[in-house]
Tab-separated table of C-alpha atoms in Angstrom:
chain	number	residue	atom	x	y	z
C	2	MET	CA	-29.613	-166.983	176.464
C	3	ASN	CA	-27.043	-164.235	175.704
C	4	ARG	CA	-28.872	-161.874	173.393
C	5	ARG	CA	-25.815	-161.333	171.192
C	6	HIS	CA	-25.654	-165.111	170.675
C	7	PHE	CA	-29.153	-165.552	170.151
C	8	PHE	CA	-29.176	-162.943	167.124
C	9	ARG	CA	-25.910	-164.059	165.898
C	10	ASN	CA	-26.725	-167.717	165.769
C	11	SER	CA	-30.177	-167.360	164.109
C	12	SER	CA	-28.531	-165.423	161.283
C	13	LEU	CA	-25.300	-167.380	160.956
C	14	ALA	CA	-27.347	-170.516	160.247
C	15	LEU	CA	-28.376	-169.107	157.002
C	16	ALA	CA	-24.911	-167.611	155.875
C	17	GLY	CA	-23.944	-168.233	152.670
C	18	THR	CA	-27.315	-169.200	151.310
C	19	GLY	CA	-28.277	-165.665	149.914
C	20	LEU	CA	-31.084	-165.487	152.417
C	21	ILE	CA	-29.839	-162.681	154.642
C	22	GLY	CA	-28.558	-159.068	154.177
C	23	PRO	CA	-25.419	-157.434	154.840
C	24	GLN	CA	-26.265	-157.158	158.658
C	25	PRO	CA	-24.117	-154.799	160.942
C	26	LEU	CA	-22.794	-156.704	164.268
C	27	PHE	CA	-24.755	-154.855	166.809
C	28	ALA	CA	-23.763	-154.923	170.335
C	29	ALA	CA	-26.191	-156.685	172.624
C	30	SER	CA	-29.347	-154.519	173.669
C	31	ALA	CA	-29.979	-154.403	177.258
C	32	GLN	CA	-33.649	-154.849	177.202
C	33	LYS	CA	-35.914	-156.803	174.782
C	34	ALA	CA	-38.546	-154.714	173.010
C	35	LYS	CA	-41.952	-156.210	173.137
C	36	ASN	CA	-43.453	-153.776	170.778
C	37	ILE	CA	-42.162	-151.788	167.930
C	38	ILE	CA	-43.448	-148.493	166.600
C	39	PHE	CA	-41.659	-147.410	163.092
C	40	LEU	CA	-42.869	-143.987	162.236
C	41	VAL	CA	-41.730	-142.749	158.518
C	42	SER	CA	-42.312	-139.173	157.418
C	43	ASP	CA	-42.327	-139.870	153.569
C	44	GLY	CA	-40.031	-137.552	151.770
C	45	MET	CA	-38.731	-135.809	154.802
C	46	SER	CA	-35.530	-133.677	153.977
C	47	THR	CA	-33.815	-132.279	156.928
C	48	GLY	CA	-35.040	-128.849	155.873
C	49	THR	CA	-38.628	-130.160	156.419
C	50	LEU	CA	-37.750	-131.347	160.082
C	51	HIS	CA	-35.865	-127.992	160.860
C	52	MET	CA	-38.833	-125.753	159.414
C	53	ALA	CA	-41.558	-127.741	161.320
C	54	ASN	CA	-39.662	-127.162	164.400
C	55	LEU	CA	-38.838	-123.360	163.575
C	56	TYR	CA	-42.730	-123.071	163.031
C	57	CYS	CA	-43.248	-124.733	166.388
C	58	GLU	CA	-40.713	-122.511	168.413
C	59	ARG	CA	-42.092	-119.204	166.673
C	60	THR	CA	-45.773	-119.745	166.463
C	61	LEU	CA	-46.637	-122.559	169.387
C	62	GLY	CA	-43.898	-121.243	171.766
C	63	ARG	CA	-42.556	-125.010	171.868
C	64	SER	CA	-40.057	-127.062	170.139
C	65	SER	CA	-41.501	-130.033	167.814
C	66	HIS	CA	-41.794	-133.249	169.555
C	67	TRP	CA	-39.031	-134.761	167.379
C	68	ILE	CA	-36.445	-132.154	168.279
C	69	GLN	CA	-37.430	-132.082	171.769
C	70	LEU	CA	-36.566	-135.796	172.273
C	71	TYR	CA	-33.038	-134.765	170.986
C	72	LYS	CA	-32.880	-131.662	173.517
C	73	ASP	CA	-33.975	-133.772	176.312
C	74	ARG	CA	-31.370	-136.375	175.053
C	75	LYS	CA	-34.001	-139.131	175.274
C	76	ALA	CA	-33.377	-140.337	171.604
C	77	SER	CA	-30.486	-141.994	170.007
C	78	ARG	CA	-29.640	-140.446	166.798
C	79	GLY	CA	-27.978	-141.104	163.350
C	80	LEU	CA	-27.590	-140.295	159.761
C	81	MET	CA	-28.971	-142.843	157.132
C	82	ASP	CA	-27.956	-143.629	153.548
C	83	THR	CA	-31.046	-144.349	151.420
C	84	GLN	CA	-29.992	-145.151	148.130
C	85	SER	CA	-31.672	-148.221	146.273
C	86	ALA	CA	-30.249	-151.127	144.267
C	87	ASN	CA	-30.146	-149.348	141.006
C	88	SER	CA	-30.123	-145.616	141.881
C	89	ILE	CA	-28.572	-143.194	144.399
C	90	VAL	CA	-31.958	-141.695	144.510
C	91	THR	CA	-34.420	-144.099	145.893
C	92	ASP	CA	-38.217	-144.057	145.652
C	93	SER	CA	-40.608	-144.734	148.190
C	94	ALA	CA	-40.898	-148.638	147.228
C	95	ALA	CA	-37.342	-149.452	147.444
C	96	GLY	CA	-36.917	-147.315	150.513
C	97	SER	CA	-39.483	-149.126	152.504
C	98	SER	CA	-38.429	-152.416	151.108
C	99	ALA	CA	-35.044	-151.910	152.452
C	100	PHE	CA	-36.609	-151.484	155.912
C	101	GLY	CA	-39.063	-154.100	155.494
C	102	GLY	CA	-36.989	-156.705	153.485
C	103	GLY	CA	-33.378	-156.152	154.667
C	104	PHE	CA	-32.104	-155.773	151.144
C	105	LYS	CA	-31.647	-152.932	148.797
C	106	VAL	CA	-34.208	-153.651	145.651
C	107	ASN	CA	-34.840	-151.639	142.558
C	108	ASN	CA	-37.024	-148.521	142.338
C	109	GLY	CA	-40.687	-149.519	141.798
C	110	SER	CA	-40.642	-153.040	143.378
C	111	LEU	CA	-41.524	-154.257	146.795
C	112	ASN	CA	-39.391	-156.771	148.412
C	113	ILE	CA	-38.095	-158.259	145.255
C	114	HIS	CA	-34.426	-158.704	145.000
C	115	PRO	CA	-32.704	-157.614	141.735
C	116	ASP	CA	-32.315	-161.161	140.996
C	117	GLY	CA	-35.943	-162.043	141.314
C	118	ARG	CA	-35.759	-163.439	144.908
C	119	GLU	CA	-38.677	-162.578	147.113
C	120	ASN	CA	-37.681	-161.081	150.412
C	121	MET	CA	-39.898	-161.700	153.352
C	122	PRO	CA	-41.229	-158.670	154.809
C	123	ILE	CA	-40.498	-157.689	158.301
C	124	TRP	CA	-44.098	-157.650	159.316
C	125	GLN	CA	-44.540	-161.055	158.337
C	126	LYS	CA	-41.461	-162.179	160.418
C	127	PHE	CA	-43.133	-160.626	163.353
C	128	LYS	CA	-46.459	-162.275	162.512
C	129	LYS	CA	-44.657	-165.581	162.472
C	130	ALA	CA	-43.210	-164.969	165.941
C	131	GLY	CA	-46.676	-164.268	167.336
C	132	LYS	CA	-47.111	-160.568	167.390
C	133	LYS	CA	-49.922	-158.397	165.898
C	134	ALA	CA	-48.957	-156.009	163.134
C	135	GLY	CA	-50.409	-152.773	161.680
C	136	ILE	CA	-50.022	-149.938	159.304
C	137	VAL	CA	-51.251	-146.462	159.406
C	138	THR	CA	-50.908	-143.823	156.745
C	139	SER	CA	-52.345	-140.645	155.451
C	140	VAL	CA	-52.214	-141.653	151.860
C	141	THR	CA	-53.604	-144.810	150.279
C	142	ALA	CA	-53.101	-147.959	152.690
C	143	THR	CA	-52.028	-149.955	149.868
C	144	HIS	CA	-49.259	-147.279	148.814
C	145	ALA	CA	-45.760	-148.111	148.778
C	146	THR	CA	-44.485	-147.469	152.246
C	147	PRO	CA	-47.011	-149.382	154.187
C	148	ALA	CA	-47.035	-152.072	151.737
C	149	GLY	CA	-43.111	-152.511	151.725
C	150	PHE	CA	-43.393	-153.614	155.566
C	151	CYS	CA	-45.874	-156.308	154.748
C	152	VAL	CA	-46.123	-157.727	151.070
C	153	THR	CA	-43.967	-158.755	148.020
C	154	SER	CA	-44.822	-157.132	144.646
C	155	LYS	CA	-43.136	-156.833	141.256
C	156	SER	CA	-44.791	-153.251	141.095
C	157	ARG	CA	-45.937	-150.704	143.696
C	158	ASN	CA	-48.708	-149.837	141.430
C	159	ALA	CA	-50.560	-153.135	142.216
C	160	GLU	CA	-52.665	-151.509	145.040
C	161	PRO	CA	-55.756	-153.566	144.365
C	162	GLU	CA	-53.685	-156.650	144.607
C	163	ILE	CA	-51.895	-155.475	147.807
C	164	ALA	CA	-55.229	-154.629	149.428
C	165	GLU	CA	-56.223	-158.304	149.017
C	166	LYS	CA	-52.605	-159.391	150.254
C	167	TYR	CA	-53.184	-157.498	153.615
C	168	LEU	CA	-56.115	-159.664	154.170
C	169	GLU	CA	-54.465	-163.120	153.202
C	170	LEU	CA	-51.507	-162.164	155.429
C	171	GLY	CA	-53.952	-161.278	158.373
C	172	ILE	CA	-52.193	-157.487	158.918
C	173	ASP	CA	-54.399	-156.784	162.131
C	174	VAL	CA	-54.916	-153.023	161.591
C	175	VAL	CA	-55.050	-151.460	158.058
C	176	MET	CA	-55.625	-147.736	158.095
C	177	GLY	CA	-55.644	-144.807	155.921
C	178	GLY	CA	-57.296	-143.794	152.369
C	179	GLY	CA	-57.477	-145.789	149.251
C	180	ASP	CA	-61.203	-146.534	149.123
C	181	GLU	CA	-60.884	-147.409	145.455
C	182	HIS	CA	-59.101	-150.490	146.349
C	183	PHE	CA	-61.582	-151.783	148.581
C	184	ASN	CA	-64.756	-150.975	147.224
C	185	ALA	CA	-66.629	-153.079	144.682
C	186	GLU	CA	-68.084	-150.150	142.800
C	187	HIS	CA	-64.503	-148.966	142.119
C	188	ARG	CA	-62.451	-152.209	141.709
C	189	LYS	CA	-62.223	-153.697	138.415
C	190	ASP	CA	-62.985	-157.007	139.370
C	191	LYS	CA	-65.836	-155.826	141.449
C	192	LYS	CA	-64.563	-157.530	144.545
C	193	ASP	CA	-66.189	-156.084	147.948
C	194	LEU	CA	-62.999	-156.280	150.130
C	195	TYR	CA	-64.968	-154.244	152.909
C	196	ALA	CA	-67.295	-157.299	153.068
C	197	ALA	CA	-64.182	-160.018	152.730
C	198	TYR	CA	-62.435	-158.168	155.838
C	199	ALA	CA	-65.697	-158.136	157.692
C	200	ALA	CA	-66.310	-162.046	156.988
C	201	LYS	CA	-62.597	-162.493	158.425
C	202	GLY	CA	-63.477	-160.939	161.595
C	203	TYR	CA	-62.521	-157.292	161.152
C	204	GLU	CA	-64.251	-154.217	162.406
C	205	VAL	CA	-64.718	-151.844	159.417
C	206	ALA	CA	-64.647	-148.062	159.972
C	207	LYS	CA	-65.019	-145.553	157.357
C	208	SER	CA	-65.291	-142.278	159.110
C	209	ARG	CA	-63.849	-140.445	162.162
C	210	ASP	CA	-66.985	-141.088	164.049
C	211	GLU	CA	-67.231	-144.750	163.176
C	212	LEU	CA	-63.363	-144.989	164.324
C	213	GLN	CA	-63.993	-143.700	167.645
C	214	LYS	CA	-66.806	-146.114	168.095
C	215	ILE	CA	-64.814	-149.382	167.689
C	216	SER	CA	-64.536	-151.820	170.246
C	217	ALA	CA	-60.767	-152.378	169.829
C	218	LYS	CA	-61.307	-156.123	170.306
C	219	LYS	CA	-61.163	-157.221	166.986
C	220	PRO	CA	-58.744	-156.675	163.886
C	221	LEU	CA	-59.214	-153.147	162.035
C	222	LEU	CA	-59.912	-152.085	158.569
C	223	ALA	CA	-60.420	-148.239	158.492
C	224	ILE	CA	-60.541	-146.585	155.239
C	225	PHE	CA	-61.593	-142.662	155.207
C	226	SER	CA	-61.289	-141.605	151.811
C	227	SER	CA	-60.904	-142.298	148.178
C	228	GLY	CA	-57.199	-141.692	147.250
C	229	ALA	CA	-55.246	-139.930	149.792
C	230	ILE	CA	-56.541	-138.475	153.334
C	231	PRO	CA	-56.986	-134.805	152.805
C	232	TYR	CA	-53.795	-132.567	153.771
C	233	ALA	CA	-53.728	-131.552	157.487
C	234	ILE	CA	-53.949	-127.773	156.920
C	235	ASP	CA	-57.037	-128.426	154.626
C	236	ARG	CA	-58.786	-130.437	157.203
C	237	GLU	CA	-57.898	-128.102	159.971
C	238	ASN	CA	-59.711	-125.297	158.168
C	239	ASP	CA	-62.682	-127.192	157.021
C	240	PRO	CA	-65.262	-128.141	159.543
C	241	GLU	CA	-66.682	-131.094	157.651
C	242	LEU	CA	-63.350	-132.818	156.790
C	243	LYS	CA	-62.290	-132.312	160.351
C	244	LYS	CA	-65.720	-133.857	161.411
C	245	THR	CA	-65.172	-136.778	159.187
C	246	THR	CA	-61.665	-137.288	158.815
C	247	PRO	CA	-59.240	-138.358	161.664
C	248	SER	CA	-56.132	-136.739	161.933
C	249	LEU	CA	-52.877	-139.230	161.908
C	250	ALA	CA	-52.233	-138.856	165.716
C	251	GLU	CA	-56.010	-140.042	166.301
C	252	MET	CA	-55.502	-142.828	163.663
C	253	ALA	CA	-52.240	-143.813	165.551
C	254	LYS	CA	-53.860	-143.734	169.002
C	255	SER	CA	-56.603	-146.286	167.880
C	256	ALA	CA	-54.214	-148.464	166.056
C	257	ILE	CA	-52.032	-148.619	169.443
C	258	GLU	CA	-55.380	-149.174	171.293
C	259	VAL	CA	-56.157	-152.080	169.027
C	260	LEU	CA	-52.623	-153.856	168.943
C	261	SER	CA	-51.756	-153.129	172.560
C	262	LYS	CA	-54.213	-155.695	173.877
C	263	HIS	CA	-52.217	-158.521	172.534
C	264	GLN	CA	-50.192	-160.127	175.444
C	265	ASN	CA	-47.175	-161.237	173.070
C	266	GLY	CA	-46.824	-157.626	171.910
C	267	PHE	CA	-47.152	-155.672	168.405
C	268	VAL	CA	-45.614	-153.922	165.583
C	269	LEU	CA	-46.857	-150.854	163.832
C	270	GLN	CA	-45.761	-148.689	161.110
C	271	ILE	CA	-47.184	-145.092	161.084
C	272	GLU	CA	-46.424	-143.184	157.948
C	273	GLY	CA	-46.714	-139.448	157.217
C	274	GLY	CA	-47.481	-139.845	153.385
C	275	LYS	CA	-48.357	-136.568	152.256
C	276	VAL	CA	-45.419	-134.860	153.744
C	277	ASP	CA	-43.765	-136.378	150.258
C	278	TRP	CA	-46.653	-135.267	148.201
C	279	ALA	CA	-46.471	-131.722	149.451
C	280	ALA	CA	-42.828	-131.939	148.749
C	281	HIS	CA	-43.341	-132.929	145.153
C	282	ALA	CA	-45.617	-130.062	144.786
C	283	ASN	CA	-43.234	-127.520	146.395
C	284	ASP	CA	-46.265	-126.517	148.829
C	285	ILE	CA	-44.922	-125.348	151.942
C	286	ALA	CA	-48.256	-125.148	153.699
C	287	GLY	CA	-49.004	-128.667	152.943
C	288	LEU	CA	-45.546	-129.900	153.913
C	289	ILE	CA	-45.116	-128.004	157.470
C	290	TYR	CA	-48.712	-128.898	158.348
C	291	ASP	CA	-48.350	-132.419	157.580
C	292	GLN	CA	-44.923	-132.621	159.131
C	293	LEU	CA	-46.513	-131.241	162.291
C	294	ALA	CA	-49.404	-133.888	162.023
C	295	PHE	CA	-46.684	-136.522	161.855
C	296	ASP	CA	-45.055	-134.894	164.934
C	297	GLU	CA	-48.389	-135.456	166.637
C	298	ALA	CA	-48.303	-139.087	165.970
C	299	ILE	CA	-44.886	-139.216	167.267
C	300	LYS	CA	-46.255	-137.817	170.666
C	301	VAL	CA	-48.965	-140.520	170.713
C	302	ALA	CA	-46.054	-143.130	170.144
C	303	ILE	CA	-43.711	-141.831	172.699
C	304	ASP	CA	-46.496	-141.075	175.264
C	305	PHE	CA	-47.428	-144.688	175.051
C	306	ALA	CA	-43.903	-146.123	174.929
C	307	GLU	CA	-42.792	-143.963	178.133
C	308	LYS	CA	-45.940	-145.582	179.887
C	309	ASP	CA	-45.390	-149.064	178.646
C	310	LYS	CA	-41.653	-149.257	179.191
C	311	ASN	CA	-41.251	-152.406	176.461
C	312	THR	CA	-41.791	-150.122	173.234
C	313	LEU	CA	-38.927	-149.321	170.830
C	314	VAL	CA	-39.946	-146.319	168.808
C	315	ILE	CA	-37.966	-145.258	165.493
C	316	MET	CA	-38.556	-142.010	163.548
C	317	THR	CA	-37.065	-141.479	160.175
C	318	THR	CA	-37.772	-141.098	156.387
C	319	ASP	CA	-37.246	-143.093	153.500
C	320	HIS	CA	-35.756	-140.153	151.564
C	321	GLY	CA	-35.548	-136.598	151.234
C	322	ASN	CA	-37.624	-134.573	148.585
C	323	ALA	CA	-37.083	-131.112	147.137
C	324	ASN	CA	-34.771	-130.045	149.832
C	325	PRO	CA	-36.859	-127.073	150.945
C	326	GLY	CA	-35.584	-124.569	153.563
C	327	THR	CA	-35.213	-121.001	154.503
C	328	ILE	CA	-33.324	-118.825	152.483
C	329	SER	CA	-31.406	-115.617	153.323
C	330	GLY	CA	-32.962	-112.280	153.142
C	331	GLY	CA	-33.470	-109.203	154.702
C	332	LYS	CA	-37.029	-110.058	155.645
C	333	ALA	CA	-36.491	-113.947	156.063
C	334	SER	CA	-37.834	-114.106	159.505
C	335	GLU	CA	-40.965	-112.071	158.653
C	336	GLY	CA	-41.246	-114.268	155.590
C	337	PHE	CA	-41.329	-117.393	157.257
C	338	ASP	CA	-43.703	-116.160	160.100
C	339	SER	CA	-46.162	-115.361	157.175
C	340	ILE	CA	-46.791	-118.922	156.661
C	341	ARG	CA	-48.804	-118.969	159.806
C	342	ASN	CA	-51.368	-116.803	157.838
C	343	TYR	CA	-51.758	-119.746	155.062
C	344	LYS	CA	-55.286	-121.259	155.492
C	345	LYS	CA	-55.021	-123.737	152.901
C	346	THR	CA	-52.681	-126.042	150.685
C	347	ASN	CA	-51.329	-124.533	147.159
C	348	GLU	CA	-53.349	-127.648	145.970
C	349	TRP	CA	-56.705	-126.405	147.117
C	350	LEU	CA	-55.833	-122.792	145.786
C	351	LEU	CA	-54.652	-123.622	142.585
C	352	ASN	CA	-57.749	-125.759	141.909
C	353	GLN	CA	-60.106	-122.922	142.562
C	354	ILE	CA	-58.738	-121.246	139.405
C	355	THR	CA	-60.142	-121.811	136.021
C	356	LYS	CA	-59.479	-120.073	132.658
C	357	ASP	CA	-62.780	-117.984	133.495
C	358	THR	CA	-61.356	-116.668	136.910
C	359	THR	CA	-60.495	-113.024	136.555
C	360	ALA	CA	-57.233	-111.322	137.676
C	361	SER	CA	-58.912	-109.637	140.405
C	362	GLN	CA	-60.814	-112.856	141.570
C	363	ILE	CA	-57.023	-114.448	141.678
C	364	LYS	CA	-55.791	-111.720	143.684
C	365	ASP	CA	-58.342	-111.845	146.292
C	366	LEU	CA	-58.282	-115.655	146.538
C	367	ILE	CA	-54.432	-115.338	147.180
C	368	HIS	CA	-54.787	-112.696	149.502
C	369	ALA	CA	-57.550	-114.473	151.414
C	370	THR	CA	-55.616	-118.013	151.452
C	371	ASN	CA	-51.976	-117.013	151.920
C	372	GLY	CA	-52.249	-113.322	153.232
C	373	PHE	CA	-50.097	-111.398	150.650
C	374	ALA	CA	-51.125	-109.471	147.554
C	375	PRO	CA	-49.638	-110.671	144.360
C	376	THR	CA	-48.463	-108.164	141.724
C	377	ASP	CA	-50.188	-107.898	138.398
C	378	GLU	CA	-47.431	-109.721	136.891
C	379	GLU	CA	-47.565	-112.574	139.008
C	380	ILE	CA	-51.234	-112.914	138.481
C	381	LYS	CA	-50.715	-112.683	134.849
C	382	SER	CA	-48.146	-115.549	134.764
C	383	ILE	CA	-50.674	-117.789	136.819
C	384	LYS	CA	-53.604	-116.881	134.649
C	385	SER	CA	-51.517	-117.864	131.660
C	386	TYR	CA	-51.543	-121.616	132.481
C	387	TYR	CA	-55.247	-121.641	132.709
C	388	ASP	CA	-55.752	-119.742	129.642
C	389	ASP	CA	-54.071	-122.696	128.057
C	390	ILE	CA	-54.961	-125.558	130.367
C	391	VAL	CA	-53.234	-128.707	128.374
C	392	ARG	CA	-49.926	-126.602	128.973
C	393	GLY	CA	-50.146	-127.108	132.711
C	394	GLU	CA	-47.136	-128.291	134.546
C	395	ASP	CA	-46.238	-132.277	135.040
C	396	GLY	CA	-45.089	-133.845	138.057
C	397	LEU	CA	-45.688	-136.517	140.479
C	398	TYR	CA	-49.327	-136.525	142.156
C	399	ASN	CA	-50.033	-133.198	139.870
C	400	TYR	CA	-53.044	-134.770	138.276
C	401	LYS	CA	-54.944	-131.839	137.246
C	402	LYS	CA	-51.658	-129.964	135.748
C	403	VAL	CA	-51.787	-126.942	138.177
C	404	PRO	CA	-48.779	-124.577	138.145
C	405	PHE	CA	-47.349	-125.799	141.410
C	406	LYS	CA	-43.770	-124.926	140.586
C	407	LEU	CA	-44.799	-121.388	139.376
C	408	TYR	CA	-46.839	-120.486	142.380
C	409	SER	CA	-44.117	-121.732	144.841
C	410	GLU	CA	-41.596	-119.317	142.674
C	411	ILE	CA	-44.111	-116.329	143.572
C	412	GLN	CA	-44.440	-117.320	147.143
C	413	LYS	CA	-40.746	-117.524	147.656
C	414	LYS	CA	-40.602	-113.734	147.262
C	415	TYR	CA	-42.867	-113.474	150.159
C	416	ASN	CA	-42.006	-116.464	152.592
C	417	TYR	CA	-38.374	-116.809	151.613
C	418	ILE	CA	-38.706	-120.581	151.236
C	419	GLY	CA	-36.587	-122.237	148.441
C	420	TRP	CA	-36.728	-125.538	146.778
C	421	ILE	CA	-34.147	-127.163	144.533
C	422	SER	CA	-36.734	-129.607	142.610
C	423	MET	CA	-39.947	-131.240	142.678
C	424	SER	CA	-38.276	-134.558	143.072
C	425	HIS	CA	-36.692	-136.986	145.547
C	426	SER	CA	-33.178	-136.472	146.586
C	427	SER	CA	-30.076	-138.518	147.638
C	428	ASP	CA	-28.995	-136.863	150.792
C	429	HIS	CA	-28.583	-138.672	154.083
C	430	VAL	CA	-31.492	-138.513	156.389
C	431	GLU	CA	-32.204	-138.177	160.260
C	432	VAL	CA	-33.263	-141.277	161.942
C	433	ALA	CA	-34.023	-141.464	165.871
C	434	ALA	CA	-34.990	-144.182	168.318
C	435	TYR	CA	-36.389	-144.042	171.787
C	436	GLY	CA	-36.855	-147.132	174.263
C	437	PRO	CA	-35.440	-150.718	174.436
C	438	GLY	CA	-33.135	-151.371	171.741
C	439	SER	CA	-32.827	-147.750	170.802
C	440	GLU	CA	-28.824	-148.032	171.705
C	441	LEU	CA	-28.452	-150.435	168.861
C	442	LEU	CA	-28.756	-147.515	166.513
C	443	GLN	CA	-25.181	-146.366	165.124
C	444	PRO	CA	-24.150	-142.541	164.113
C	445	TYR	CA	-24.425	-143.710	160.659
C	446	CYS	CA	-26.252	-146.496	158.930
C	447	MET	CA	-27.634	-148.068	155.715
C	448	ASN	CA	-31.442	-148.199	155.436
C	449	THR	CA	-31.361	-151.962	155.444
C	450	ASP	CA	-29.688	-151.863	158.771
C	451	LEU	CA	-32.952	-150.893	160.583
C	452	HIS	CA	-34.475	-154.011	159.348
C	453	TYR	CA	-31.866	-156.101	161.604
C	454	LEU	CA	-32.172	-153.742	164.416
C	455	MET	CA	-35.602	-154.356	164.904
C	456	LEU	CA	-35.339	-158.238	164.843
C	457	GLN	CA	-32.421	-158.030	167.365
C	458	ALA	CA	-34.283	-155.356	169.556
C	459	ALA	CA	-37.357	-157.817	169.766
C	460	GLU	CA	-35.341	-160.996	169.569
C	461	VAL	CA	-37.095	-162.168	166.908
C	462	PRO	CA	-34.917	-164.520	164.517
C	463	ASN	CA	-34.087	-163.914	160.883
C	464	SER	CA	-34.627	-167.495	159.847
C	465	PHE	CA	-38.434	-167.678	158.813
């Protein structure tokens, strides 16, 4: 059957019913994609992509894997509009729902159309087409971005219910953090979801060692932490965390190992969720190192796709965040290179300080962690937040009210990294594709377009 006619007919059968989205008319793909790996660096502004590559070039002596794909002309590339149904600035729930459901929805909801209609998530469509489906993330497995490919929910915050929905839907790989949503000791309803998954035939892993020992012959639930998984730089510089917690690339490799055994193919979403959290905190070490961890997951996906020859790999983000970037100055190069001396995230550093920490101790802590010696005035401004802890900064994922913004402004004097805010932004973002179906990617697209691109590339009709 002609592939253009296959997809068009399956879509037009529902035309006028309100059940399909505003689809672009793609040209026919030359080859069917058996598998799809969709990678999302959550909250990745273009400056984040650039600085990760700059760090690779200046410190590691190579390009990032994402940028190398561009240099080798192996990937299609486009700019993508990310706005949601009710705002030019999307949140992660609406952003993922655009990919997942093919429609723009209101911020905060998962695949619920503004008129109340439920949009079937794309991984459900692929499951109905006979493929295995999985999600991998560095935040909670039930967070907005992975959930947007799998479930419908009026609220992205219904994470305990989302954990149950994954099991009901038979999502074949569920991997990330979020023990509190699976553990009977922490769930309000006292349901033991670990036992429930195991009863349905899932292997359950709760550590890096257990992940490395899975048989890869059964569905997999792998939850490694309460809340999000530790930042990549904190994991890298903590032997215990490195021993017990897998990297995003290791999780991606295990997920592919489980899913790729299925003869009818698979679909997998991989999210670098803490890139977004670091941007919210204006935390440059957290940002760059988690983007690099995401970049290593890209390598895992591309290595598999190059060998497999039947896998479409898509790399993008759901939205920008804080628009970080290198700024002009006589020591801009030297300042950027100083980031290689950072040993921990700002989150880790600022949570070491209490109202009883002395100025001298703060100075020593910053020098040991970031490699520079703050001035007395800078130390005084930091200490003032802890003298009256109630006054600490607000901000998403700033649960302990530490002075993220203040400290990033101090760091800027030494590393020449600027930020426009601590919030999401509306700018166009990068999207790239490799493998069969990558030629369908247009130079400019809406986030909803990727939903239909995936369906066409794999010849899965939009008619369930």
